[in-house]
């Protein structure tokens, strides 16, 4: 068996995913991180994005809304604010959330909480990308 690293993704509600994997690619607050087995220990913040999980079966995408990642040589723990596998994502809901947030971001109104609108946009985009349904219309 090739060298593996255990990945555990936990959200406040549940364990989302736990599997021995070959590599994980995530978007951290400091940029993209590629994590292989025996990676040096680290802790980083996560931004909304699809995580790319490489296993013997191929590549899987998992939408993560933010949180933290802790890496040890044999184990990666992701504490996600929310995380969904593609089959758990309601694409219609994510598209509506995306359209709503985009309209807020683009509105020339002073009463829009721009950080909140942008965060909602990024969460929805991560969900659409994880289901390969994101299109920049
Ligand atoms: P919405 O505006 O559609 O509620 P949101 O980004 O505000 O989206 P969150 O606050 O990030 O939603 O998530 C709240 C809960 O709803 C979480 O449990 C999350 O996993 C779930 N969730 C959010 N959007 C979707 C979706 N498109 N499909 C499935 N579950 C979702």
PDB file of C-alpha atoms and ligand atoms in Angstrom:
ATOM      1  CA  UNK A   1       0.000   0.000   0.000  1.00  0.00           C
ATOM      2  CA  UNK A   2       1.306   3.423  -0.940  1.00  0.00           C
ATOM      3  CA  UNK A   3       2.082   5.957   1.729  1.00  0.00           C
ATOM      4  CA  UNK A   4      -1.176   7.410   3.121  1.00  0.00           C
ATOM      5  CA  UNK A   5      -2.279  10.126   5.468  1.00  0.00           C
ATOM      6  CA  UNK A   6      -5.551  10.013   7.432  1.00  0.00           C
ATOM      7  CA  UNK A   7      -7.990  12.827   6.706  1.00  0.00           C
ATOM      8  CA  UNK A   8     -10.773  13.682   9.144  1.00  0.00           C
ATOM      9  CA  UNK A   9     -13.171  16.519   8.332  1.00  0.00           C
ATOM     10  CA  UNK A  10     -15.419  17.519  11.213  1.00  0.00           C
ATOM     11  CA  UNK A  11     -18.207  20.129  11.193  1.00  0.00           C
ATOM     12  CA  UNK A  12     -20.104  21.309  14.283  1.00  0.00           C
ATOM     13  CA  UNK A  13     -22.883  18.816  13.445  1.00  0.00           C
ATOM     14  CA  UNK A  14     -21.008  15.697  12.369  1.00  0.00           C
ATOM     15  CA  UNK A  15     -17.955  13.882  11.074  1.00  0.00           C
ATOM     16  CA  UNK A  16     -18.186  14.729   7.365  1.00  0.00           C
ATOM     17  CA  UNK A  17     -15.406  12.542   6.008  1.00  0.00           C
ATOM     18  CA  UNK A  18     -12.743  10.203   7.342  1.00  0.00           C
ATOM     19  CA  UNK A  19     -10.492   8.237   4.975  1.00  0.00           C
ATOM     20  CA  UNK A  20      -6.849   7.386   4.329  1.00  0.00           C
ATOM     21  CA  UNK A  21      -5.805   9.551   1.388  1.00  0.00           C
ATOM     22  CA  UNK A  22      -2.818  10.244  -0.843  1.00  0.00           C
ATOM     23  CA  UNK A  23      -2.908  14.043  -0.911  1.00  0.00           C
ATOM     24  CA  UNK A  24      -5.061  17.007   0.108  1.00  0.00           C
ATOM     25  CA  UNK A  25      -5.122  20.401  -1.592  1.00  0.00           C
ATOM     26  CA  UNK A  26      -6.769  23.230   0.371  1.00  0.00           C
ATOM     27  CA  UNK A  27      -7.080  27.005   0.204  1.00  0.00           C
ATOM     28  CA  UNK A  28      -5.696  28.505   3.388  1.00  0.00           C
ATOM     29  CA  UNK A  29      -5.647  32.157   4.402  1.00  0.00           C
ATOM     30  CA  UNK A  30      -1.991  32.127   3.244  1.00  0.00           C
ATOM     31  CA  UNK A  31      -2.737  30.559  -0.165  1.00  0.00           C
ATOM     32  CA  UNK A  32      -3.010  27.053  -1.564  1.00  0.00           C
ATOM     33  CA  UNK A  33      -1.527  24.167   0.440  1.00  0.00           C
ATOM     34  CA  UNK A  34      -0.732  20.707  -0.912  1.00  0.00           C
ATOM     35  CA  UNK A  35      -0.380  18.148   1.879  1.00  0.00           C
ATOM     36  CA  UNK A  36       1.257  14.775   1.384  1.00  0.00           C
ATOM     37  CA  UNK A  37       1.952  12.051   3.989  1.00  0.00           C
ATOM     38  CA  UNK A  38       4.723  13.016   6.451  1.00  0.00           C
ATOM     39  CA  UNK A  39       4.044  16.719   6.023  1.00  0.00           C
ATOM     40  CA  UNK A  40       5.510  18.950   8.711  1.00  0.00           C
ATOM     41  CA  UNK A  41       3.057  19.885  11.495  1.00  0.00           C
ATOM     42  CA  UNK A  42       1.084  23.063  10.864  1.00  0.00           C
ATOM     43  CA  UNK A  43      -2.119  24.877  11.734  1.00  0.00           C
ATOM     44  CA  UNK A  44      -3.745  27.241   9.229  1.00  0.00           C
ATOM     45  CA  UNK A  45      -7.037  29.033   8.696  1.00  0.00           C
ATOM     46  CA  UNK A  46      -9.219  28.002   5.753  1.00  0.00           C
ATOM     47  CA  UNK A  47     -11.155  30.163   3.296  1.00  0.00           C
ATOM     48  CA  UNK A  48     -14.336  28.981   1.509  1.00  0.00           C
ATOM     49  CA  UNK A  49     -13.323  26.691  -1.354  1.00  0.00           C
ATOM     50  CA  UNK A  50     -13.674  23.128  -2.569  1.00  0.00           C
ATOM     51  CA  UNK A  51     -11.016  20.898  -0.990  1.00  0.00           C
ATOM     52  CA  UNK A  52      -9.391  18.463  -3.404  1.00  0.00           C
ATOM     53  CA  UNK A  53      -8.931  15.001  -1.919  1.00  0.00           C
ATOM     54  CA  UNK A  54      -6.764  12.553  -3.855  1.00  0.00           C
ATOM     55  CA  UNK A  55      -7.315   8.860  -3.099  1.00  0.00           C
ATOM     56  CA  UNK A  56      -6.575   5.626  -4.981  1.00  0.00           C
ATOM     57  CA  UNK A  57     -10.054   6.030  -6.547  1.00  0.00           C
ATOM     58  CA  UNK A  58      -9.305   9.483  -7.942  1.00  0.00           C
ATOM     59  CA  UNK A  59     -10.033  13.068  -6.985  1.00  0.00           C
ATOM     60  CA  UNK A  60     -12.979  14.053  -4.759  1.00  0.00           C
ATOM     61  CA  UNK A  61     -14.157  17.583  -4.068  1.00  0.00           C
ATOM     62  CA  UNK A  62     -15.556  18.629  -0.685  1.00  0.00           C
ATOM     63  CA  UNK A  63     -17.013  22.102  -0.138  1.00  0.00           C
ATOM     64  CA  UNK A  64     -15.667  23.805   2.982  1.00  0.00           C
ATOM     65  CA  UNK A  65     -17.012  27.151   4.224  1.00  0.00           C
ATOM     66  CA  UNK A  66     -13.994  28.003   6.383  1.00  0.00           C
ATOM     67  CA  UNK A  67     -12.421  26.840   9.622  1.00  0.00           C
ATOM     68  CA  UNK A  68      -9.023  25.448  10.522  1.00  0.00           C
ATOM     69  CA  UNK A  69      -6.718  22.703   9.383  1.00  0.00           C
ATOM     70  CA  UNK A  70      -4.262  20.898  11.647  1.00  0.00           C
ATOM     71  CA  UNK A  71      -1.605  18.780   9.964  1.00  0.00           C
ATOM     72  CA  UNK A  72       0.461  16.071  11.653  1.00  0.00           C
ATOM     73  CA  UNK A  73       2.738  13.702   9.674  1.00  0.00           C
ATOM     74  CA  UNK A  74       0.133  10.888   9.679  1.00  0.00           C
ATOM     75  CA  UNK A  75      -3.122  12.797  10.194  1.00  0.00           C
ATOM     76  CA  UNK A  76      -4.936  15.855   8.880  1.00  0.00           C
ATOM     77  CA  UNK A  77      -7.817  17.257  10.911  1.00  0.00           C
ATOM     78  CA  UNK A  78     -10.124  19.827   9.347  1.00  0.00           C
ATOM     79  CA  UNK A  79     -12.426  21.691  11.744  1.00  0.00           C
ATOM     80  CA  UNK A  80     -14.866  23.186   9.271  1.00  0.00           C
ATOM     81  CA  UNK A  81     -17.522  25.792   9.990  1.00  0.00           C
ATOM     82  CA  UNK A  82     -19.552  23.781   7.444  1.00  0.00           C
ATOM     83  CA  UNK A  83     -18.525  21.084   4.994  1.00  0.00           C
ATOM     84  CA  UNK A  84     -20.518  19.127   2.428  1.00  0.00           C
ATOM     85  CA  UNK A  85     -19.785  16.271   0.052  1.00  0.00           C
ATOM     86  CA  UNK A  86     -21.061  16.961  -3.499  1.00  0.00           C
ATOM     87  CA  UNK A  87     -24.017  14.587  -3.120  1.00  0.00           C
ATOM     88  CA  UNK A  88     -25.108  16.498   0.024  1.00  0.00           C
ATOM     89  CA  UNK A  89     -25.216  19.839  -1.780  1.00  0.00           C
ATOM     90  CA  UNK A  90     -28.524  21.271  -2.946  1.00  0.00           C
ATOM     91  CA  UNK A  91     -27.328  22.922  -6.171  1.00  0.00           C
ATOM     92  CA  UNK A  92     -30.489  24.980  -6.626  1.00  0.00           C
ATOM     93  CA  UNK A  93     -30.158  26.386  -3.100  1.00  0.00           C
ATOM     94  CA  UNK A  94     -26.476  27.193  -3.658  1.00  0.00           C
ATOM     95  CA  UNK A  95     -27.235  28.916  -6.976  1.00  0.00           C
ATOM     96  CA  UNK A  96     -29.945  31.025  -5.341  1.00  0.00           C
ATOM     97  CA  UNK A  97     -27.602  31.933  -2.477  1.00  0.00           C
ATOM     98  CA  UNK A  98     -24.948  32.860  -5.046  1.00  0.00           C
ATOM     99  CA  UNK A  99     -27.309  35.067  -7.087  1.00  0.00           C
ATOM    100  CA  UNK A 100     -28.628  36.760  -3.931  1.00  0.00           C
ATOM    101  CA  UNK A 101     -25.136  37.461  -2.598  1.00  0.00           C
ATOM    102  CA  UNK A 102     -23.896  38.693  -5.973  1.00  0.00           C
ATOM    103  CA  UNK A 103     -26.774  41.164  -6.207  1.00  0.00           C
ATOM    104  CA  UNK A 104     -25.882  42.459  -2.735  1.00  0.00           C
ATOM    105  CA  UNK A 105     -22.195  42.765  -3.554  1.00  0.00           C
ATOM    106  CA  UNK A 106     -23.012  44.684  -6.730  1.00  0.00           C
ATOM    107  CA  UNK A 107     -25.738  46.883  -5.169  1.00  0.00           C
ATOM    108  CA  UNK A 108     -24.702  50.461  -4.789  1.00  0.00           C
ATOM    109  CA  UNK A 109     -26.348  50.742  -1.414  1.00  0.00           C
ATOM    110  CA  UNK A 110     -24.634  51.906   1.733  1.00  0.00           C
ATOM    111  CA  UNK A 111     -26.673  49.676   4.049  1.00  0.00           C
ATOM    112  CA  UNK A 112     -25.236  46.435   2.612  1.00  0.00           C
ATOM    113  CA  UNK A 113     -22.848  44.599   4.951  1.00  0.00           C
ATOM    114  CA  UNK A 114     -20.214  43.983   2.296  1.00  0.00           C
ATOM    115  CA  UNK A 115     -18.127  41.497   4.300  1.00  0.00           C
ATOM    116  CA  UNK A 116     -21.208  39.398   5.005  1.00  0.00           C
ATOM    117  CA  UNK A 117     -22.359  39.503   1.376  1.00  0.00           C
ATOM    118  CA  UNK A 118     -18.886  38.597   0.109  1.00  0.00           C
ATOM    119  CA  UNK A 119     -18.620  35.706   2.608  1.00  0.00           C
ATOM    120  CA  UNK A 120     -22.017  34.344   1.497  1.00  0.00           C
ATOM    121  CA  UNK A 121     -20.909  34.659  -2.136  1.00  0.00           C
ATOM    122  CA  UNK A 122     -17.716  32.714  -1.417  1.00  0.00           C
ATOM    123  CA  UNK A 123     -19.579  29.933   0.433  1.00  0.00           C
ATOM    124  CA  UNK A 124     -22.076  29.544  -2.417  1.00  0.00           C
ATOM    125  CA  UNK A 125     -19.286  29.576  -5.011  1.00  0.00           C
ATOM    126  CA  UNK A 126     -17.409  26.838  -3.118  1.00  0.00           C
ATOM    127  CA  UNK A 127     -20.581  24.684  -3.129  1.00  0.00           C
ATOM    128  CA  UNK A 128     -21.178  25.231  -6.838  1.00  0.00           C
ATOM    129  CA  UNK A 129     -17.542  24.485  -7.658  1.00  0.00           C
ATOM    130  CA  UNK A 130     -17.622  21.284  -5.577  1.00  0.00           C
ATOM    131  CA  UNK A 131     -20.555  20.078  -7.706  1.00  0.00           C
ATOM    132  CA  UNK A 132     -18.929  21.320 -10.941  1.00  0.00           C
ATOM    133  CA  UNK A 133     -21.911  23.652 -11.402  1.00  0.00           C
ATOM    134  CA  UNK A 134     -20.124  26.956 -11.107  1.00  0.00           C
ATOM    135  CA  UNK A 135     -20.363  29.121 -14.177  1.00  0.00           C
ATOM    136  CA  UNK A 136     -19.285  32.746 -14.199  1.00  0.00           C
ATOM    137  CA  UNK A 137     -22.291  34.094 -16.082  1.00  0.00           C
TER     138      UNK A 137
HETATM  139  P1  LIG B   1     -28.111  29.685   2.479  1.00  0.00           P
HETATM  140  O1  LIG B   1     -28.222  31.182   2.244  1.00  0.00           O
HETATM  141  O2  LIG B   1     -28.613  28.885   1.319  1.00  0.00           O
HETATM  142  O3  LIG B   1     -28.680  29.239   3.833  1.00  0.00           O
HETATM  143  P2  LIG B   1     -25.472  29.778   3.648  1.00  0.00           P
HETATM  144  O4  LIG B   1     -24.139  29.860   2.969  1.00  0.00           O
HETATM  145  O5  LIG B   1     -25.901  30.992   4.405  1.00  0.00           O
HETATM  146  O6  LIG B   1     -26.537  29.357   2.531  1.00  0.00           O
HETATM  147  P3  LIG B   1     -24.493  28.265   5.828  1.00  0.00           P
HETATM  148  O7  LIG B   1     -24.777  29.223   6.950  1.00  0.00           O
HETATM  149  O8  LIG B   1     -23.077  28.215   5.339  1.00  0.00           O
HETATM  150  O9  LIG B   1     -25.494  28.544   4.616  1.00  0.00           O
HETATM  151  O10 LIG B   1     -24.926  26.795   6.249  1.00  0.00           O
HETATM  152  C1  LIG B   1     -26.052  26.513   7.096  1.00  0.00           C
HETATM  153  C2  LIG B   1     -26.370  25.031   7.020  1.00  0.00           C
HETATM  154  O11 LIG B   1     -26.959  24.736   5.747  1.00  0.00           O
HETATM  155  C3  LIG B   1     -25.136  24.132   7.117  1.00  0.00           C
HETATM  156  O12 LIG B   1     -25.495  22.954   7.792  1.00  0.00           O
HETATM  157  C4  LIG B   1     -24.781  23.823   5.669  1.00  0.00           C
HETATM  158  O13 LIG B   1     -24.107  22.587   5.555  1.00  0.00           O
HETATM  159  C5  LIG B   1     -26.168  23.796   5.016  1.00  0.00           C
HETATM  160  N1  LIG B   1     -26.170  24.256   3.624  1.00  0.00           N
HETATM  161  C6  LIG B   1     -26.017  25.515   3.181  1.00  0.00           C
HETATM  162  N2  LIG B   1     -26.150  25.585   1.830  1.00  0.00           N
HETATM  163  C7  LIG B   1     -26.378  24.314   1.414  1.00  0.00           C
HETATM  164  C8  LIG B   1     -26.593  23.717   0.139  1.00  0.00           C
HETATM  165  N3  LIG B   1     -26.583  24.434  -0.996  1.00  0.00           N
HETATM  166  N4  LIG B   1     -26.809  22.390   0.099  1.00  0.00           N
HETATM  167  C9  LIG B   1     -26.827  21.646   1.225  1.00  0.00           C
HETATM  168  N5  LIG B   1     -26.621  22.146   2.461  1.00  0.00           N
HETATM  169  C10 LIG B   1     -26.393  23.464   2.573  1.00  0.00           C
END
